[in-house]
Every structure is written in C-alpha cells, then in structure tokens.
C-alpha cells in the first residue's frame, strides 16, 4: 500500500533552516504529482510547494525564494529545504502524492489525493 513518512521537523529560531524529507513507497514515485502542505494552529491546511512528475516546481507566494522542493526518484524521497524561516511558518507539514499519467499537475489535483503522510511539526520562534 502507499506509505508516506515525513521527517526533519523541529524547533528553530527565526532565520534558521530545516530540511524536511518524505520517504515514499507503494506507487510509481517518478510518475506522481507530489507536494507539501501545512496547517498552522487554528488555520486551514494550505499548499506550500508542489513538484510535477517532470520536476517542475511550484510555490506558494508566502514561501517563494525561501523554500525549495525537490525529489530523488532513486531514493523515492521528496524534500523541502526551508531557509529564512519565520514564526508564521510554524505548522504541521504534510507531504502528499497522487499518481498521474501527465507530466504536469495542479494543486487542486494534489489536494484531492487520498495519500498523505502523518505530518512533521515545525516550530519557529522569534
């Protein structure tokens, strides 16, 4: 079955960096739309970054220039490099995956995925 396991969360001070990982199994990793979402305290879940099967990245405006999404098809692992962290980045971060036959996908497509990790918590203090 599909499994997504996030790791790498933690507590950092503002301006610091973290690297999240999502190790995946149970589906065609290289042929899937994948991404990171987050849910802060009292907030709705929001998309952070997405990477299409062909490797094209997309970012939410709030993280552009600070976060980098990447994937390693040989390790079936998705990454999120987070730099210049701000207190408002504090949230539970989830990875999601949805197989597709197309080289590109959309955030709406990924949001409807039935495959989600359990989340990893990121806390940024000021």
Tab-separated table of C-alpha atoms in Angstrom:
chain	number	residue	atom	x	y	z
A	1	UNK	CA	0.000	0.000	0.000
A	2	UNK	CA	1.028	3.622	-0.363
A	3	UNK	CA	3.099	4.969	2.510
A	4	UNK	CA	4.414	8.482	3.007
A	5	UNK	CA	6.626	9.139	6.017
A	6	UNK	CA	7.762	12.670	6.817
A	7	UNK	CA	10.770	13.578	8.935
A	8	UNK	CA	13.036	16.513	9.632
A	9	UNK	CA	10.755	18.809	11.562
A	10	UNK	CA	11.896	20.556	14.700
A	11	UNK	CA	12.220	23.823	16.562
A	12	UNK	CA	14.359	26.639	15.221
A	13	UNK	CA	14.749	30.349	15.703
A	14	UNK	CA	13.611	32.821	13.094
A	15	UNK	CA	16.084	32.997	10.254
A	16	UNK	CA	17.051	29.372	10.677
A	17	UNK	CA	16.754	26.447	8.305
A	18	UNK	CA	15.267	22.972	8.227
A	19	UNK	CA	15.100	20.225	5.642
A	20	UNK	CA	12.017	18.053	5.546
A	21	UNK	CA	12.003	14.630	3.928
A	22	UNK	CA	9.134	12.425	2.816
A	23	UNK	CA	10.048	8.829	2.092
A	24	UNK	CA	7.516	7.167	-0.179
A	25	UNK	CA	6.625	3.630	-1.173
A	26	UNK	CA	3.822	1.669	-2.792
A	27	UNK	CA	3.341	3.592	-6.040
A	28	UNK	CA	5.190	4.850	-9.107
A	29	UNK	CA	7.140	7.652	-7.421
A	30	UNK	CA	8.563	9.208	-10.592
A	31	UNK	CA	5.126	9.350	-12.184
A	32	UNK	CA	3.353	11.134	-9.379
A	33	UNK	CA	2.375	14.671	-8.547
A	34	UNK	CA	3.838	15.399	-5.096
A	35	UNK	CA	3.867	18.281	-2.713
A	36	UNK	CA	3.998	19.758	0.751
A	37	UNK	CA	1.096	21.232	2.672
A	38	UNK	CA	0.947	22.760	6.113
A	39	UNK	CA	-1.606	23.518	8.780
A	40	UNK	CA	-0.851	26.107	11.403
A	41	UNK	CA	-2.622	26.449	14.766
A	42	UNK	CA	-6.227	27.400	14.165
A	43	UNK	CA	-5.702	27.607	10.420
A	44	UNK	CA	-6.826	25.641	7.403
A	45	UNK	CA	-4.438	23.425	5.524
A	46	UNK	CA	-2.616	25.260	2.745
A	47	UNK	CA	-0.379	24.246	-0.105
A	48	UNK	CA	3.277	25.158	0.302
A	49	UNK	CA	5.051	23.668	-2.699
A	50	UNK	CA	4.401	21.161	-5.432
A	51	UNK	CA	6.622	19.289	-7.864
A	52	UNK	CA	5.256	17.848	-11.078
A	53	UNK	CA	6.312	14.455	-12.438
A	54	UNK	CA	8.639	16.208	-14.878
A	55	UNK	CA	10.307	18.052	-11.990
A	56	UNK	CA	8.656	21.441	-12.443
A	57	UNK	CA	8.321	23.127	-9.026
A	58	UNK	CA	5.592	25.485	-7.885
A	59	UNK	CA	5.498	27.531	-4.689
A	60	UNK	CA	3.040	29.460	-2.617
A	61	UNK	CA	3.795	33.171	-2.679
A	62	UNK	CA	4.488	33.116	1.057
A	63	UNK	CA	7.484	30.794	0.642
A	64	UNK	CA	8.891	31.790	-2.753
A	65	UNK	CA	12.605	32.473	-2.556
A	66	UNK	CA	12.902	30.785	0.845
A	67	UNK	CA	11.754	27.191	0.278
A	68	UNK	CA	12.946	24.702	-2.323
A	69	UNK	CA	11.130	21.497	-3.210
A	70	UNK	CA	12.995	18.629	-4.816
A	71	UNK	CA	12.776	14.885	-5.235
A	72	UNK	CA	15.119	11.971	-5.666
A	73	UNK	CA	13.467	9.317	-7.804
A	74	UNK	CA	16.149	6.732	-6.987
A	75	UNK	CA	15.555	7.179	-3.252
A	76	UNK	CA	11.789	7.730	-3.674
A	77	UNK	CA	12.110	10.708	-1.365
A	78	UNK	CA	10.611	14.177	-1.543
A	79	UNK	CA	12.391	17.085	0.126
A	80	UNK	CA	11.564	20.580	1.281
A	81	UNK	CA	14.515	22.820	2.048
A	82	UNK	CA	13.308	25.689	4.209
A	83	UNK	CA	15.507	28.735	4.746
A	84	UNK	CA	14.967	32.121	6.380
A	85	UNK	CA	12.215	30.609	8.472
A	86	UNK	CA	9.659	32.931	10.039
A	87	UNK	CA	7.369	32.416	13.034
A	88	UNK	CA	4.435	32.292	10.624
A	89	UNK	CA	5.951	29.140	9.088
A	90	UNK	CA	5.094	27.313	12.303
A	91	UNK	CA	2.795	24.429	11.346
A	92	UNK	CA	2.363	20.721	10.910
A	93	UNK	CA	3.820	19.903	7.496
A	94	UNK	CA	2.406	17.084	5.404
A	95	UNK	CA	3.506	15.525	2.162
A	96	UNK	CA	1.009	14.262	-0.365
A	97	UNK	CA	1.269	12.216	-3.541
A	98	UNK	CA	-1.084	11.404	-6.376
A	99	UNK	CA	-0.135	9.317	-9.387
A	100	UNK	CA	-0.798	10.782	-12.792
A	101	UNK	CA	-0.163	9.893	-16.421
A	102	UNK	CA	0.651	13.501	-17.279
A	103	UNK	CA	3.978	15.344	-16.898
A	104	UNK	CA	2.246	18.214	-15.069
A	105	UNK	CA	-0.414	18.506	-12.407
A	106	UNK	CA	-2.247	21.130	-10.404
A	107	UNK	CA	-2.591	21.991	-6.756
A	108	UNK	CA	-6.270	21.150	-6.912
A	109	UNK	CA	-5.453	17.705	-8.268
A	110	UNK	CA	-2.973	17.046	-5.483
A	111	UNK	CA	-5.312	18.318	-2.751
A	112	UNK	CA	-7.749	15.558	-3.660
A	113	UNK	CA	-5.149	12.850	-3.153
A	114	UNK	CA	-6.048	10.028	-0.775
A	115	UNK	CA	-2.354	9.603	0.036
A	116	UNK	CA	-0.955	11.729	2.847
A	117	UNK	CA	1.777	11.385	5.426
A	118	UNK	CA	1.241	11.755	9.149
A	119	UNK	CA	2.955	15.132	9.296
A	120	UNK	CA	6.077	16.584	10.878
A	121	UNK	CA	5.945	19.599	13.144
A	122	UNK	CA	7.906	22.770	12.504
A	123	UNK	CA	8.110	25.441	15.190
A	124	UNK	CA	9.821	28.754	14.514
A	125	UNK	CA	10.401	31.079	17.444
A	126	UNK	CA	11.042	34.788	17.196
